[in-house]
Coordinates of C-alpha atoms in Angstrom, one line a residue:
M15 CA 0.1 0.0 0.1
K16 CA 1.9 3.1 -1.3
L17 CA 0.5 6.9 -1.8
V18 CA 1.3 8.1 -5.1
R19 CA 1.0 11.6 -5.8
H20 CA -0.6 13.0 -8.9
S21 CA -0.2 16.9 -8.3
R22 CA 0.8 18.8 -5.5
N23 CA -2.8 18.0 -3.3
I24 CA -4.0 14.9 -5.3
H25 CA -3.2 11.6 -4.0
H26 CA -3.9 8.2 -4.7
L27 CA -3.7 5.2 -2.8
V28 CA -4.0 1.4 -4.1
T29 CA -5.2 -0.8 -2.0
S30 CA -6.3 -4.9 -2.0
S31 CA -7.5 -5.1 0.9
K32 CA -12.4 -5.2 0.5
S33 CA -12.2 -3.0 3.5
I34 CA -9.7 -0.7 4.7
R35 CA -10.0 1.5 7.8
I36 CA -8.3 5.7 7.5
A37 CA -7.6 7.7 10.6
M38 CA -8.9 10.9 9.6
L39 CA -7.7 13.7 12.6
S40 CA -7.6 17.8 12.6
D41 CA -6.9 19.9 14.6
I42 CA -4.5 18.9 16.8
H43 CA -2.5 21.4 17.6
W44 CA 0.7 18.7 18.4
D45 CA 2.9 21.5 20.8
N46 CA 0.1 23.8 22.6
P47 CA -0.3 23.4 25.7
H48 CA -4.1 22.7 25.6
C49 CA -3.4 19.6 23.4
L50 CA -4.7 16.6 24.8
R51 CA -1.4 14.5 24.6
D52 CA -2.8 11.4 26.5
Y53 CA -6.3 10.9 23.8
L54 CA -3.9 12.0 21.3
K55 CA -1.6 8.7 22.5
R56 CA -4.4 6.6 23.0
D57 CA -6.0 6.7 19.5
L58 CA -2.7 6.5 18.0
D59 CA -1.7 3.5 19.6
Y60 CA -5.0 2.7 18.2
C61 CA -3.8 2.6 14.6
L62 CA -0.2 1.2 15.9
K63 CA -2.6 -2.1 17.6
N64 CA -4.8 -1.7 14.3
D65 CA -2.1 -0.9 11.6
I66 CA -4.7 2.1 10.5
P67 CA -3.1 4.6 8.2
I68 CA -3.6 8.2 9.5
V69 CA -4.6 11.4 7.8
I70 CA -4.5 14.7 8.9
N71 CA -6.4 16.9 7.5
G72 CA -4.3 20.6 8.9
D73 CA -3.2 22.6 12.0
L74 CA -0.9 19.5 13.1
F75 CA 0.7 22.4 14.6
C76 CA -0.8 25.6 16.8
L77 CA 2.7 28.0 16.6
M78 CA 1.6 30.6 17.9
Q79 CA 4.1 32.0 20.2
G80 CA 6.6 32.9 17.7
R81 CA 8.5 36.4 18.0
G82 CA 5.3 39.1 16.6
D83 CA 2.5 37.0 16.9
R84 CA -0.3 38.8 18.2
R85 CA -1.7 35.4 19.6
S86 CA 1.2 34.8 21.4
N87 CA 0.7 34.2 25.4
K88 CA 3.5 34.1 28.4
S89 CA 1.4 30.7 29.2
D90 CA 0.7 29.0 26.1
I91 CA 4.4 27.1 25.4
R92 CA 5.9 24.2 26.7
P93 CA 8.5 24.6 28.3
E94 CA 11.1 22.9 25.6
H95 CA 9.9 25.5 23.2
N96 CA 10.0 28.3 25.6
N97 CA 13.8 28.8 23.7
F98 CA 16.0 31.1 21.2
K99 CA 14.4 28.4 18.7
Y100 CA 11.5 27.9 19.1
I101 CA 10.0 27.0 15.2
D102 CA 12.9 24.7 15.1
S103 CA 12.7 23.3 18.4
V104 CA 8.7 23.1 17.8
I105 CA 9.5 20.6 14.9
E106 CA 12.7 18.6 16.8
T107 CA 10.0 17.8 19.4
A108 CA 7.4 16.4 17.0
V109 CA 9.8 14.4 15.0
E110 CA 10.9 12.5 18.1
W111 CA 7.4 12.5 19.0
W112 CA 5.6 10.6 16.1
K113 CA 8.5 8.4 15.2
P114 CA 6.2 5.5 16.3
Y115 CA 3.7 6.4 14.0
A116 CA 5.6 7.4 11.2
H117 CA 4.7 4.3 9.1
L118 CA 1.4 4.5 9.5
I119 CA 1.5 8.6 8.4
L120 CA -0.5 8.4 4.5
L121 CA -0.9 12.5 4.1
I122 CA -0.5 15.4 6.1
G123 CA -2.3 19.2 4.9
Y124 CA -2.3 23.1 5.9
G125 CA -4.6 24.6 8.1
N126 CA -4.5 27.7 9.0
H127 CA -1.9 27.8 11.6
E128 CA 0.9 26.2 9.2
T129 CA 0.0 28.5 6.6
A130 CA 0.1 31.3 8.8
I131 CA 3.4 30.9 10.1
I132 CA 4.4 30.9 5.7
K133 CA 2.8 34.1 5.5
W134 CA 4.4 35.5 8.7
Q135 CA 7.7 33.6 8.6
E136 CA 8.7 33.2 5.6
T137 CA 9.6 29.1 6.3
D138 CA 7.2 26.4 6.1
V139 CA 7.1 24.6 8.7
L140 CA 5.4 21.2 7.9
Q141 CA 7.2 20.8 4.6
R142 CA 10.0 20.9 7.1
F143 CA 8.6 18.7 9.4
V144 CA 8.1 16.0 6.8
D145 CA 11.0 16.4 5.3
L146 CA 13.0 15.6 8.5
L147 CA 10.9 12.3 9.3
N148 CA 10.7 10.8 6.4
A149 CA 14.9 11.2 6.2
Q150 CA 15.0 10.2 10.2
C151 CA 12.8 7.2 9.5
G152 CA 12.8 6.3 6.1
T153 CA 9.1 6.6 5.4
N154 CA 6.5 8.2 2.6
V155 CA 5.0 10.7 4.5
Q156 CA 3.6 13.2 2.4
T157 CA 2.3 17.1 2.7
G158 CA -1.3 17.8 0.4
G159 CA -2.7 21.0 0.6
Y160 CA -5.2 23.3 2.5
G161 CA -7.6 21.6 0.9
G162 CA -7.0 18.3 -2.2
W163 CA -7.7 14.7 -3.1
L164 CA -7.4 11.2 -1.9
V165 CA -8.5 8.5 -4.1
I166 CA -8.7 5.2 -2.6
Q167 CA -8.9 2.1 -4.7
Q168 CA -9.2 -1.1 -3.7
T169 CA -8.4 -3.8 -6.4
V170 CA -10.2 -6.9 -5.4
G171 CA -10.9 -10.2 -7.1
K172 CA -8.6 -13.2 -9.0
N173 CA -5.5 -10.9 -9.6
G174 CA -7.3 -7.9 -8.9
G175 CA -9.4 -8.2 -11.8
N176 CA -12.2 -5.5 -10.4
S177 CA -11.8 -2.0 -8.6
V178 CA -13.7 0.5 -6.9
S179 CA -12.0 4.2 -6.7
T180 CA -13.9 5.9 -3.2
K181 CA -13.1 9.8 -3.9
I182 CA -11.9 12.1 -0.5
K183 CA -12.3 15.9 -1.2
Y184 CA -10.8 17.2 1.7
Y185 CA -10.5 21.1 2.9
H186 CA -9.0 22.3 6.4
G187 CA -12.1 24.4 6.8
S188 CA -13.3 27.7 6.8
G189 CA -15.8 30.2 9.5
G190 CA -16.9 29.5 12.8
G191 CA -19.3 26.6 12.2
G192 CA -22.0 28.1 13.8
I193 CA -22.7 27.5 17.4
V194 CA -26.3 26.0 17.2
T195 CA -26.2 24.2 13.7
K196 CA -22.0 22.9 14.8
G197 CA -21.7 23.3 10.9
A198 CA -24.2 21.3 9.4
I199 CA -24.1 24.5 7.3
N200 CA -20.8 23.6 6.2
L201 CA -21.0 20.1 4.8
T202 CA -24.2 21.8 2.7
R203 CA -22.2 24.4 1.2
A204 CA -19.2 21.9 0.4
L205 CA -22.2 19.6 -1.3
E206 CA -22.6 22.7 -3.2
T207 CA -19.4 23.1 -3.8
Y208 CA -17.6 20.0 -5.2
E209 CA -18.5 17.9 -7.6
G210 CA -17.8 13.8 -7.8
F211 CA -16.3 13.2 -3.6
D212 CA -17.7 10.1 -2.3
V213 CA -16.6 11.2 1.0
F214 CA -16.1 14.9 2.0
S215 CA -13.9 15.6 5.4
M216 CA -13.2 18.9 6.9
G217 CA -12.1 20.0 9.8
H218 CA -10.9 23.8 11.5
I219 CA -14.2 24.1 13.5
H220 CA -13.6 21.5 16.5
E221 CA -16.7 19.4 15.3
N222 CA -17.2 15.6 15.7
A223 CA -20.1 14.5 13.8
S224 CA -21.4 12.3 9.7
R225 CA -24.3 12.5 8.1
N226 CA -25.4 10.7 4.3
D227 CA -26.5 12.5 1.7
V228 CA -28.3 10.7 -1.4
R229 CA -27.8 12.2 -5.0
E230 CA -29.9 10.8 -7.9
I231 CA -27.5 9.5 -11.0
V232 CA -27.5 8.0 -14.2
T233 CA -24.8 5.7 -15.2
H234 CA -23.9 3.3 -17.8
N235 CA -22.6 0.0 -18.5
S236 CA -22.6 -2.5 -22.4
K237 CA -25.4 -5.2 -20.6
Q238 CA -27.4 -2.7 -19.0
G239 CA -27.4 0.3 -21.1
Y240 CA -28.1 3.5 -19.2
K241 CA -29.7 3.4 -15.3
S242 CA -31.0 5.5 -12.7
G243 CA -29.3 5.0 -9.5
L244 CA -28.7 6.4 -5.8
K245 CA -25.1 7.8 -5.2
Q246 CA -24.7 7.7 -1.3
L247 CA -22.2 10.6 -0.3
H248 CA -20.9 10.0 3.0
L249 CA -19.6 13.9 5.1
M250 CA -17.5 14.7 8.1
L251 CA -15.7 17.0 10.4
T252 CA -13.5 16.0 12.3
G253 CA -12.6 17.2 15.9
T254 CA -9.6 18.9 18.2
Y255 CA -7.4 17.4 20.2
K256 CA -7.0 21.0 22.1
E257 CA -9.6 21.3 25.3
E258 CA -9.8 25.3 25.5
Y259 CA -12.5 25.7 28.1
D260 CA -11.0 23.8 31.1
D261 CA -12.9 24.5 34.0
G262 CA -14.7 27.6 32.2
Y263 CA -12.9 30.1 34.0
A264 CA -11.6 32.3 31.6
G265 CA -9.0 33.1 28.4
Y266 CA -10.1 33.4 24.3
H267 CA -12.2 30.9 24.5
I268 CA -14.1 31.8 27.7
E269 CA -14.8 35.3 25.9
K270 CA -15.6 34.5 22.8
G271 CA -18.5 32.6 24.3
R272 CA -17.5 29.0 23.2
P273 CA -18.5 25.7 24.4
P274 CA -16.5 22.9 25.3
K275 CA -15.8 20.9 21.7
P276 CA -15.3 17.4 21.3
V277 CA -11.6 15.9 21.9
G278 CA -10.7 13.3 18.9
G279 CA -10.9 12.7 15.3
R280 CA -12.8 9.7 13.5
I281 CA -12.0 6.2 11.6
L282 CA -13.6 6.1 7.7
E283 CA -14.3 3.1 7.1
I284 CA -14.5 1.8 3.5
S285 CA -15.8 -2.1 2.5
T286 CA -16.4 -3.4 -0.4
K287 CA -19.4 -5.7 -1.6
R288 CA -20.3 -7.7 -4.7
I289 CA -24.1 -7.5 -5.3
I290 CA -26.2 -9.1 -7.9
N291 CA -28.8 -7.3 -9.7
S292 CA -30.9 -10.0 -12.4
G293 CA -27.8 -11.5 -13.1
I294 CA -25.3 -9.0 -13.3
S295 CA -22.6 -8.9 -10.9
T296 CA -21.6 -6.0 -9.9
L297 CA -18.5 -3.9 -6.7
E298 CA -20.3 -1.7 -4.4
R299 CA -19.5 0.3 -1.7
L300 CA -20.3 0.5 1.6
V301 CA -19.1 4.1 3.7
D302 CA -19.5 5.4 7.0
S303 CA -17.0 6.4 9.9
Y304 CA -17.0 6.4 13.5
Q305 CA -15.6 8.2 16.9
F306 CA -12.3 6.6 18.2
P307 CA -13.3 4.0 21.0
L308 CA -12.7 4.5 23.9

């Protein structure tokens, strides 16, 4: 199972597995003291135990404590990063921490926290992290975009004669999500914006949920000709590992009236099933996602 880059934000993964699980994470904010690393390690160890590949959809890092950053707060920097090489120390310590999981990581996309560093500090922290991790671990972790596509091709049957491709559209996210709608409008906007996806995944707003939508389509094959049918679409929001609410006493999160947020990512499961209808055998896809087990 190897990830192939077709362009800077389009990647293709081929597997012979009839069923594949992918850990869909985002908004880890690994270097922030509010990152619940115990929860993160629990979920990553679950991936390690079950050989589940990992995709990170932006904001792996927080990176708000650099010189001149108006978001900086002396209480929001970890001791090991409180030095004159702030960005370098974040990268170096992150590589050491992530080494046990490096072989599982397929793709890491950019979030607004990484792009802010490119804009204001003129360095690509995410690419530097990936390059150093690959150099030290001999892995093939790749960077994606703020948005992009991951195509999962499952080749099954004798000699891989049949295949099903699942097109995953990922987008780190925008907006605040809405205290009432909790990102439902963001998912509906995705239906308007992107064509041809089977799965849509978004982070950024620190919500954790999924839903299914259905579209009527028309298909064609040599035996049946044109035929109408229904296409299942799976849309998900991945949560954060940064717990900012604490006891509700004070702080930016509290002053903005933001509620406690769900912690953790989701596991995307893509299965194939052979269906026989009117004597014609077809390979169909079943998609679902769920939160990590406790």
